[in-house]
Amino acid sequence: SKFHLRDLIVGKIYFLLVRIKIKHMELCIIKRESAGTGATVYNESETITKFELMDGAPVRGESIPIRLFLSTYNLTPTFRNVNNRGGVRYFLNLVLVDNDDRRYFKQQEITLWRNEIG
């Protein structure tokens, strides 16, 4: 998925079948930076934002709307493998937490771009 740095991410989460007792649901934007080559690659992850989408158990057929304005966060464009030395990648991370504090993840990489400077 490609988004401009001032774009809006819109979506919905549908619950077709609920077999586990969900306590809450979170959405995070994660920034992963890598630097170095070969065996000396250094990776760093940073959580840009994290917020709770839902609190409490959903019922069958419920839908949760999502509107995420990217312009409110200090983001940079995605860079992949710049001169084989490093890069910056972004991920949307959806986390479901059940009553036993088990965490269920769904992660999607997003590509951020901007117009040329000038």
Short mmCIF file of N, CA, C and O in Angstrom, two decimals:
data_model
loop_
_atom_site.label_atom_id
_atom_site.label_comp_id
_atom_site.label_asym_id
_atom_site.label_seq_id
_atom_site.Cartn_x
_atom_site.Cartn_y
_atom_site.Cartn_z
N SER A 1 0.82 -1.17 0.00
CA SER A 1 0.00 0.00 0.00
C SER A 1 0.88 1.25 0.00
O SER A 1 1.80 1.34 0.80
N LYS A 2 0.58 2.19 -0.87
CA LYS A 2 1.35 3.43 -0.97
C LYS A 2 0.51 4.60 -0.50
O LYS A 2 -0.65 4.74 -0.89
N PHE A 3 1.12 5.44 0.33
CA PHE A 3 0.43 6.60 0.87
C PHE A 3 1.36 7.81 0.83
O PHE A 3 2.57 7.67 1.04
N HIS A 4 0.79 8.98 0.58
CA HIS A 4 1.54 10.22 0.69
C HIS A 4 1.72 10.55 2.17
O HIS A 4 0.95 10.09 3.01
N LEU A 5 2.73 11.34 2.50
CA LEU A 5 2.99 11.68 3.89
C LEU A 5 1.84 12.45 4.54
O LEU A 5 1.73 12.49 5.76
N ARG A 6 1.00 13.09 3.73
CA ARG A 6 -0.15 13.82 4.27
C ARG A 6 -1.48 13.12 3.96
O ARG A 6 -2.53 13.75 3.98
N ASP A 7 -1.40 11.83 3.69
CA ASP A 7 -2.59 11.06 3.31
C ASP A 7 -3.41 10.65 4.53
O ASP A 7 -3.05 10.90 5.67
N LEU A 8 -4.49 9.98 4.22
CA LEU A 8 -5.42 9.46 5.21
C LEU A 8 -5.59 7.97 4.95
O LEU A 8 -5.84 7.56 3.81
N ILE A 9 -5.42 7.16 5.98
CA ILE A 9 -5.65 5.72 5.86
C ILE A 9 -7.05 5.44 6.39
O ILE A 9 -7.37 5.77 7.54
N VAL A 10 -7.88 4.85 5.54
CA VAL A 10 -9.27 4.56 5.89
C VAL A 10 -9.48 3.07 5.78
O VAL A 10 -9.02 2.43 4.83
N GLY A 11 -10.18 2.49 6.75
CA GLY A 11 -10.46 1.07 6.69
C GLY A 11 -11.52 0.67 7.70
O GLY A 11 -12.00 1.49 8.48
N LYS A 12 -11.86 -0.61 7.67
CA LYS A 12 -12.83 -1.18 8.60
C LYS A 12 -12.34 -2.56 9.02
O LYS A 12 -11.72 -3.26 8.24
N ILE A 13 -12.67 -2.91 10.23
CA ILE A 13 -12.38 -4.25 10.73
C ILE A 13 -13.72 -4.90 11.01
O ILE A 13 -14.53 -4.37 11.78
N TYR A 14 -13.98 -6.03 10.34
CA TYR A 14 -15.23 -6.75 10.50
C TYR A 14 -15.00 -7.98 11.37
O TYR A 14 -14.00 -8.67 11.22
N PHE A 15 -15.92 -8.26 12.26
CA PHE A 15 -15.87 -9.47 13.07
C PHE A 15 -16.96 -10.41 12.56
O PHE A 15 -18.13 -10.26 12.89
N LEU A 16 -16.54 -11.38 11.74
CA LEU A 16 -17.48 -12.33 11.18
C LEU A 16 -17.76 -13.48 12.14
O LEU A 16 -18.87 -14.00 12.20
N LEU A 17 -16.74 -13.87 12.88
CA LEU A 17 -16.86 -14.96 13.82
C LEU A 17 -15.99 -14.63 15.03
O LEU A 17 -14.82 -14.30 14.87
N VAL A 18 -16.55 -14.68 16.22
CA VAL A 18 -15.80 -14.33 17.43
C VAL A 18 -15.73 -15.57 18.32
O VAL A 18 -16.71 -15.93 18.96
N ARG A 19 -14.57 -16.24 18.31
CA ARG A 19 -14.39 -17.44 19.12
C ARG A 19 -13.57 -17.20 20.38
O ARG A 19 -13.57 -18.03 21.27
N ILE A 20 -12.84 -16.09 20.42
CA ILE A 20 -12.04 -15.79 21.60
C ILE A 20 -12.62 -14.56 22.29
O ILE A 20 -13.26 -13.73 21.66
N LYS A 21 -12.39 -14.46 23.57
CA LYS A 21 -12.86 -13.31 24.35
C LYS A 21 -11.82 -12.19 24.24
O LYS A 21 -10.78 -12.24 24.88
N ILE A 22 -12.09 -11.20 23.41
CA ILE A 22 -11.16 -10.11 23.16
C ILE A 22 -11.34 -9.03 24.22
O ILE A 22 -12.46 -8.61 24.49
N LYS A 23 -10.22 -8.62 24.80
CA LYS A 23 -10.24 -7.56 25.82
C LYS A 23 -10.16 -6.18 25.16
O LYS A 23 -10.93 -5.30 25.45
N HIS A 24 -9.17 -6.00 24.26
CA HIS A 24 -9.07 -4.74 23.53
C HIS A 24 -8.26 -4.93 22.25
O HIS A 24 -7.64 -5.97 22.05
N MET A 25 -8.28 -3.90 21.39
CA MET A 25 -7.59 -3.94 20.10
C MET A 25 -6.80 -2.64 19.94
O MET A 25 -7.30 -1.57 20.25
N GLU A 26 -5.55 -2.75 19.46
CA GLU A 26 -4.67 -1.60 19.29
C GLU A 26 -4.19 -1.53 17.84
O GLU A 26 -4.09 -2.54 17.16
N LEU A 27 -3.87 -0.31 17.41
CA LEU A 27 -3.25 -0.09 16.10
C LEU A 27 -1.98 0.73 16.33
O LEU A 27 -2.02 1.75 17.04
N CYS A 28 -0.88 0.30 15.74
CA CYS A 28 0.42 0.97 15.91
C CYS A 28 1.02 1.27 14.54
O CYS A 28 0.80 0.53 13.59
N ILE A 29 1.79 2.35 14.47
CA ILE A 29 2.66 2.60 13.32
C ILE A 29 4.08 2.36 13.80
O ILE A 29 4.52 2.98 14.78
N ILE A 30 4.79 1.46 13.14
CA ILE A 30 6.14 1.09 13.54
C ILE A 30 7.11 1.50 12.44
O ILE A 30 6.87 1.24 11.26
N LYS A 31 8.20 2.15 12.84
CA LYS A 31 9.26 2.57 11.92
C LYS A 31 10.46 1.65 12.15
O LYS A 31 10.94 1.53 13.27
N ARG A 32 10.94 0.98 11.08
CA ARG A 32 12.09 0.10 11.19
C ARG A 32 13.22 0.66 10.35
O ARG A 32 13.09 0.83 9.14
N GLU A 33 14.33 0.95 11.01
CA GLU A 33 15.51 1.47 10.33
C GLU A 33 16.59 0.41 10.34
O GLU A 33 16.77 -0.30 11.33
N SER A 34 17.34 0.31 9.26
CA SER A 34 18.48 -0.60 9.21
C SER A 34 19.67 0.16 8.64
O SER A 34 19.52 1.00 7.76
N ALA A 35 20.86 -0.15 9.18
CA ALA A 35 22.08 0.50 8.73
C ALA A 35 23.21 -0.51 8.76
O ALA A 35 23.26 -1.37 9.65
N GLY A 36 24.13 -0.42 7.79
CA GLY A 36 25.26 -1.32 7.75
C GLY A 36 25.13 -2.31 6.62
O GLY A 36 24.14 -2.34 5.89
N THR A 37 26.17 -3.13 6.47
CA THR A 37 26.19 -4.14 5.41
C THR A 37 26.67 -5.46 5.97
O THR A 37 27.38 -5.51 6.98
N GLY A 38 26.29 -6.54 5.29
CA GLY A 38 26.77 -7.87 5.66
C GLY A 38 26.40 -8.28 7.07
O GLY A 38 25.26 -8.21 7.49
N ALA A 39 27.43 -8.69 7.84
CA ALA A 39 27.21 -9.17 9.20
C ALA A 39 27.08 -8.02 10.20
O ALA A 39 26.75 -8.24 11.36
N THR A 40 27.34 -6.80 9.76
CA THR A 40 27.30 -5.66 10.69
C THR A 40 26.05 -4.81 10.50
O THR A 40 26.09 -3.60 10.64
N VAL A 41 24.94 -5.45 10.19
CA VAL A 41 23.68 -4.72 10.01
C VAL A 41 23.08 -4.42 11.38
O VAL A 41 22.96 -5.29 12.23
N TYR A 42 22.73 -3.16 11.58
CA TYR A 42 22.10 -2.71 12.82
C TYR A 42 20.65 -2.36 12.53
O TYR A 42 20.37 -1.54 11.65
N ASN A 43 19.72 -3.01 13.24
CA ASN A 43 18.28 -2.77 13.05
C ASN A 43 17.71 -2.10 14.29
O ASN A 43 18.07 -2.46 15.41
N GLU A 44 16.82 -1.15 14.05
CA GLU A 44 16.17 -0.45 15.16
C GLU A 44 14.70 -0.26 14.82
O GLU A 44 14.36 0.18 13.72
N SER A 45 13.84 -0.57 15.77
CA SER A 45 12.39 -0.38 15.60
C SER A 45 11.92 0.68 16.59
O SER A 45 12.35 0.71 17.74
N GLU A 46 11.02 1.53 16.11
CA GLU A 46 10.47 2.59 16.94
C GLU A 46 8.97 2.64 16.71
O GLU A 46 8.50 2.64 15.57
N THR A 47 8.20 2.68 17.80
CA THR A 47 6.75 2.82 17.69
C THR A 47 6.43 4.30 17.59
O THR A 47 6.66 5.06 18.53
N ILE A 48 5.92 4.71 16.43
CA ILE A 48 5.60 6.11 16.19
C ILE A 48 4.35 6.51 16.97
O ILE A 48 4.33 7.52 17.66
N THR A 49 3.32 5.70 16.87
CA THR A 49 2.09 5.96 17.60
C THR A 49 1.41 4.64 17.93
O THR A 49 1.63 3.63 17.26
N LYS A 50 0.63 4.67 18.98
CA LYS A 50 -0.12 3.49 19.39
C LYS A 50 -1.42 3.97 20.02
O LYS A 50 -1.39 4.83 20.89
N PHE A 51 -2.53 3.48 19.53
CA PHE A 51 -3.80 3.86 20.15
C PHE A 51 -4.77 2.70 20.13
O PHE A 51 -4.65 1.77 19.34
N GLU A 52 -5.71 2.78 21.05
CA GLU A 52 -6.67 1.71 21.24
C GLU A 52 -7.88 1.94 20.35
O GLU A 52 -8.51 3.00 20.40
N LEU A 53 -8.20 0.96 19.51
CA LEU A 53 -9.34 1.05 18.61
C LEU A 53 -10.64 0.60 19.27
O LEU A 53 -11.70 1.12 18.97
N MET A 54 -10.52 -0.38 20.16
CA MET A 54 -11.72 -0.98 20.73
C MET A 54 -11.41 -1.44 22.14
O MET A 54 -10.33 -1.93 22.42
N ASP A 55 -12.37 -1.28 23.02
CA ASP A 55 -12.26 -1.77 24.39
C ASP A 55 -13.48 -2.63 24.68
O ASP A 55 -14.61 -2.17 24.55
N GLY A 56 -13.25 -3.87 25.05
CA GLY A 56 -14.36 -4.78 25.30
C GLY A 56 -14.51 -5.78 24.18
O GLY A 56 -13.88 -5.69 23.13
N ALA A 57 -15.35 -6.75 24.41
CA ALA A 57 -15.55 -7.84 23.45
C ALA A 57 -16.49 -7.42 22.32
O ALA A 57 -17.53 -6.82 22.57
N PRO A 58 -16.13 -7.73 21.07
CA PRO A 58 -17.03 -7.43 19.95
C PRO A 58 -18.10 -8.52 19.81
O PRO A 58 -17.95 -9.62 20.31
N VAL A 59 -19.17 -8.17 19.14
CA VAL A 59 -20.21 -9.15 18.83
C VAL A 59 -20.10 -9.53 17.36
O VAL A 59 -19.48 -8.83 16.56
N ARG A 60 -20.71 -10.63 17.00
CA ARG A 60 -20.66 -11.11 15.63
C ARG A 60 -21.33 -10.08 14.71
O ARG A 60 -22.41 -9.57 14.98
N GLY A 61 -20.65 -9.74 13.60
CA GLY A 61 -21.19 -8.79 12.64
C GLY A 61 -20.81 -7.35 12.90
O GLY A 61 -21.16 -6.46 12.12
N GLU A 62 -20.10 -7.07 13.98
CA GLU A 62 -19.72 -5.70 14.31
C GLU A 62 -18.57 -5.24 13.39
O GLU A 62 -17.72 -6.02 13.01
N SER A 63 -18.58 -3.95 13.05
CA SER A 63 -17.48 -3.38 12.25
C SER A 63 -16.92 -2.16 12.97
O SER A 63 -17.67 -1.35 13.51
N ILE A 64 -15.60 -2.05 12.96
CA ILE A 64 -14.90 -0.94 13.62
C ILE A 64 -14.28 -0.09 12.52
O ILE A 64 -13.40 -0.56 11.79
N PRO A 65 -14.70 1.17 12.36
CA PRO A 65 -14.09 2.02 11.32
C PRO A 65 -12.74 2.58 11.79
O PRO A 65 -12.53 2.82 12.98
N ILE A 66 -11.84 2.78 10.83
CA ILE A 66 -10.52 3.32 11.12
C ILE A 66 -10.27 4.51 10.21
O ILE A 66 -10.46 4.42 9.00
N ARG A 67 -9.85 5.62 10.79
CA ARG A 67 -9.40 6.81 10.05
C ARG A 67 -8.11 7.27 10.70
O ARG A 67 -8.11 7.70 11.84
N LEU A 68 -7.00 7.18 9.96
CA LEU A 68 -5.69 7.51 10.49
C LEU A 68 -5.07 8.60 9.62
O LEU A 68 -4.75 8.36 8.45
N PHE A 69 -4.94 9.80 10.18
CA PHE A 69 -4.35 10.92 9.46
C PHE A 69 -2.84 10.89 9.63
O PHE A 69 -2.34 11.05 10.75
N LEU A 70 -2.10 10.69 8.55
CA LEU A 70 -0.64 10.56 8.63
C LEU A 70 0.05 11.90 8.84
O LEU A 70 1.17 11.95 9.33
N SER A 71 -0.61 13.01 8.49
CA SER A 71 0.03 14.32 8.59
C SER A 71 0.27 14.74 10.04
O SER A 71 1.07 15.64 10.30
N THR A 72 -0.40 14.11 11.00
CA THR A 72 -0.22 14.47 12.40
C THR A 72 1.05 13.88 13.00
O THR A 72 1.42 14.25 14.11
N TYR A 73 1.72 12.99 12.28
CA TYR A 73 2.92 12.33 12.80
C TYR A 73 4.14 12.80 12.02
O TYR A 73 4.06 13.16 10.85
N ASN A 74 5.29 12.77 12.68
CA ASN A 74 6.54 13.18 12.07
C ASN A 74 7.13 11.98 11.33
O ASN A 74 7.94 11.23 11.87
N LEU A 75 6.72 11.80 10.06
CA LEU A 75 7.14 10.66 9.26
C LEU A 75 8.07 11.10 8.14
O LEU A 75 8.02 12.24 7.70
N THR A 76 8.89 10.18 7.67
CA THR A 76 9.77 10.41 6.52
C THR A 76 9.38 9.44 5.42
O THR A 76 8.70 8.45 5.69
N PRO A 77 9.80 9.67 4.19
CA PRO A 77 9.49 8.71 3.13
C PRO A 77 10.18 7.37 3.38
O PRO A 77 11.17 7.28 4.10
N THR A 78 9.63 6.33 2.77
CA THR A 78 10.22 5.00 2.85
C THR A 78 11.43 4.93 1.94
O THR A 78 11.38 5.35 0.78
N PHE A 79 12.53 4.43 2.47
CA PHE A 79 13.74 4.20 1.69
C PHE A 79 14.11 2.73 1.84
O PHE A 79 14.26 2.24 2.95
N ARG A 80 14.30 2.05 0.72
CA ARG A 80 14.66 0.64 0.75
C ARG A 80 16.08 0.47 0.21
O ARG A 80 16.37 0.86 -0.90
N ASN A 81 16.93 -0.11 1.02
CA ASN A 81 18.24 -0.57 0.57
C ASN A 81 19.02 0.52 -0.15
O ASN A 81 19.45 0.36 -1.28
N VAL A 82 19.22 1.66 0.48
CA VAL A 82 19.94 2.78 -0.12
C VAL A 82 21.42 2.42 -0.20
O VAL A 82 22.08 2.25 0.82
N ASN A 83 21.94 2.29 -1.41
CA ASN A 83 23.34 1.90 -1.67
C ASN A 83 23.74 0.64 -0.92
O ASN A 83 24.89 0.49 -0.50
N ASN A 84 22.81 -0.28 -0.74
CA ASN A 84 23.03 -1.52 0.00
C ASN A 84 23.57 -1.27 1.41
O ASN A 84 24.34 -2.07 1.95
N ARG A 85 23.21 -0.15 2.01
CA ARG A 85 23.73 0.19 3.34
C ARG A 85 22.63 0.35 4.39
O ARG A 85 22.91 0.31 5.57
N GLY A 86 21.40 0.58 4.00
CA GLY A 86 20.35 0.74 4.99
C GLY A 86 19.08 1.28 4.39
O GLY A 86 19.00 1.53 3.19
N GLY A 87 18.10 1.47 5.24
CA GLY A 87 16.83 1.99 4.76
C GLY A 87 15.85 2.22 5.90
O GLY A 87 16.14 1.92 7.06
N VAL A 88 14.69 2.75 5.53
CA VAL A 88 13.62 3.03 6.48
C VAL A 88 12.34 2.42 5.93
O VAL A 88 11.99 2.64 4.77
N ARG A 89 11.66 1.63 6.76
CA ARG A 89 10.40 1.01 6.36
C ARG A 89 9.37 1.25 7.45
O ARG A 89 9.71 1.38 8.63
N TYR A 90 8.09 1.29 7.06
CA TYR A 90 6.99 1.53 8.00
C TYR A 90 6.00 0.37 7.94
O TYR A 90 5.78 -0.21 6.87
N PHE A 91 5.41 0.08 9.10
CA PHE A 91 4.44 -1.00 9.20
C PHE A 91 3.23 -0.53 10.01
O PHE A 91 3.38 0.21 10.97
N LEU A 92 2.05 -0.99 9.60
CA LEU A 92 0.84 -0.87 10.42
C LEU A 92 0.69 -2.19 11.17
O LEU A 92 0.73 -3.26 10.56
N ASN A 93 0.55 -2.12 12.47
CA ASN A 93 0.49 -3.31 13.30
C ASN A 93 -0.83 -3.31 14.07
O ASN A 93 -1.09 -2.40 14.85
N LEU A 94 -1.66 -4.31 13.83
CA LEU A 94 -2.93 -4.47 14.52
C LEU A 94 -2.77 -5.57 15.57
O LEU A 94 -2.31 -6.66 15.25
N VAL A 95 -3.12 -5.28 16.81
CA VAL A 95 -2.93 -6.22 17.92
C VAL A 95 -4.27 -6.45 18.61
O VAL A 95 -4.94 -5.49 19.01
N LEU A 96 -4.66 -7.70 18.75
CA LEU A 96 -5.83 -8.09 19.53
C LEU A 96 -5.33 -8.74 20.82
O LEU A 96 -4.45 -9.59 20.77
N VAL A 97 -5.85 -8.33 21.97
CA VAL A 97 -5.46 -8.89 23.26
C VAL A 97 -6.68 -9.56 23.87
O VAL A 97 -7.74 -8.93 23.99
N ASP A 98 -6.53 -10.85 24.25
CA ASP A 98 -7.67 -11.55 24.83
C ASP A 98 -7.61 -11.50 26.35
O ASP A 98 -6.72 -10.88 26.94
N ASN A 99 -8.59 -12.13 27.02
CA ASN A 99 -8.69 -12.08 28.48
C ASN A 99 -7.53 -12.76 29.19
O ASN A 99 -7.26 -12.46 30.34
N ASP A 100 -6.84 -13.67 28.52
CA ASP A 100 -5.67 -14.34 29.09
C ASP A 100 -4.38 -13.60 28.76
O ASP A 100 -3.30 -14.15 28.93
N ASP A 101 -4.50 -12.37 28.26
CA ASP A 101 -3.37 -11.51 27.85
C ASP A 101 -2.51 -12.13 26.75
O ASP A 101 -1.33 -11.84 26.64
N ARG A 102 -3.11 -12.97 25.92
CA ARG A 102 -2.43 -13.44 24.71
C ARG A 102 -2.63 -12.38 23.64
O ARG A 102 -3.69 -11.75 23.57
N ARG A 103 -1.62 -12.18 22.81
CA ARG A 103 -1.65 -11.13 21.80
C ARG A 103 -1.66 -11.76 20.41
O ARG A 103 -0.87 -12.65 20.13
N TYR A 104 -2.57 -11.28 19.56
CA TYR A 104 -2.69 -11.75 18.18
C TYR A 104 -2.35 -10.58 17.27
O TYR A 104 -2.93 -9.50 17.41
N PHE A 105 -1.42 -10.79 16.33
CA PHE A 105 -0.89 -9.71 15.51
C PHE A 105 -1.29 -9.87 14.05
O PHE A 105 -1.40 -10.98 13.54
N LYS A 106 -1.44 -8.73 13.39
CA LYS A 106 -1.52 -8.66 11.93
C LYS A 106 -0.70 -7.44 11.54
O LYS A 106 -0.95 -6.33 12.01
N GLN A 107 0.31 -7.65 10.69
CA GLN A 107 1.22 -6.56 10.34
C GLN A 107 1.21 -6.38 8.83
O GLN A 107 1.25 -7.35 8.08
N GLN A 108 1.17 -5.12 8.40
CA GLN A 108 1.14 -4.78 6.98
C GLN A 108 2.15 -3.67 6.72
O GLN A 108 2.12 -2.63 7.37
N GLU A 109 3.04 -3.90 5.75
CA GLU A 109 4.01 -2.85 5.41
C GLU A 109 3.33 -1.79 4.55
O GLU A 109 2.52 -2.11 3.68
N ILE A 110 3.63 -0.53 4.83
CA ILE A 110 3.11 0.58 4.04
C ILE A 110 4.29 1.35 3.48
O ILE A 110 5.35 1.45 4.10
N THR A 111 4.11 1.87 2.27
CA THR A 111 5.14 2.69 1.62
C THR A 111 4.70 4.14 1.66
O THR A 111 3.60 4.46 1.22
N LEU A 112 5.55 4.99 2.21
CA LEU A 112 5.25 6.41 2.31
C LEU A 112 6.11 7.17 1.29
O LEU A 112 7.28 6.86 1.13
N TRP A 113 5.49 8.13 0.62
CA TRP A 113 6.22 8.93 -0.39
C TRP A 113 5.85 10.39 -0.23
O TRP A 113 4.91 10.73 0.44
N ARG A 114 6.64 11.24 -0.88
CA ARG A 114 6.34 12.67 -0.90
C ARG A 114 6.72 13.22 -2.27
O ARG A 114 7.49 12.61 -3.01
N ASN A 115 6.18 14.40 -2.58
CA ASN A 115 6.56 15.07 -3.81
C ASN A 115 7.99 15.55 -3.69
O ASN A 115 8.54 15.67 -2.60
N GLU A 116 8.60 15.86 -4.82
CA GLU A 116 9.98 16.35 -4.78
C GLU A 116 10.03 17.68 -4.03
O GLU A 116 9.12 18.48 -4.08
N ILE A 117 11.15 17.89 -3.34
CA ILE A 117 11.34 19.13 -2.61
C ILE A 117 11.73 20.23 -3.59
O ILE A 117 12.56 20.04 -4.47
N GLY A 118 11.13 21.39 -3.41
CA GLY A 118 11.55 22.49 -4.28
C GLY A 118 10.46 23.25 -4.91
O GLY A 118 9.34 23.21 -4.86
#
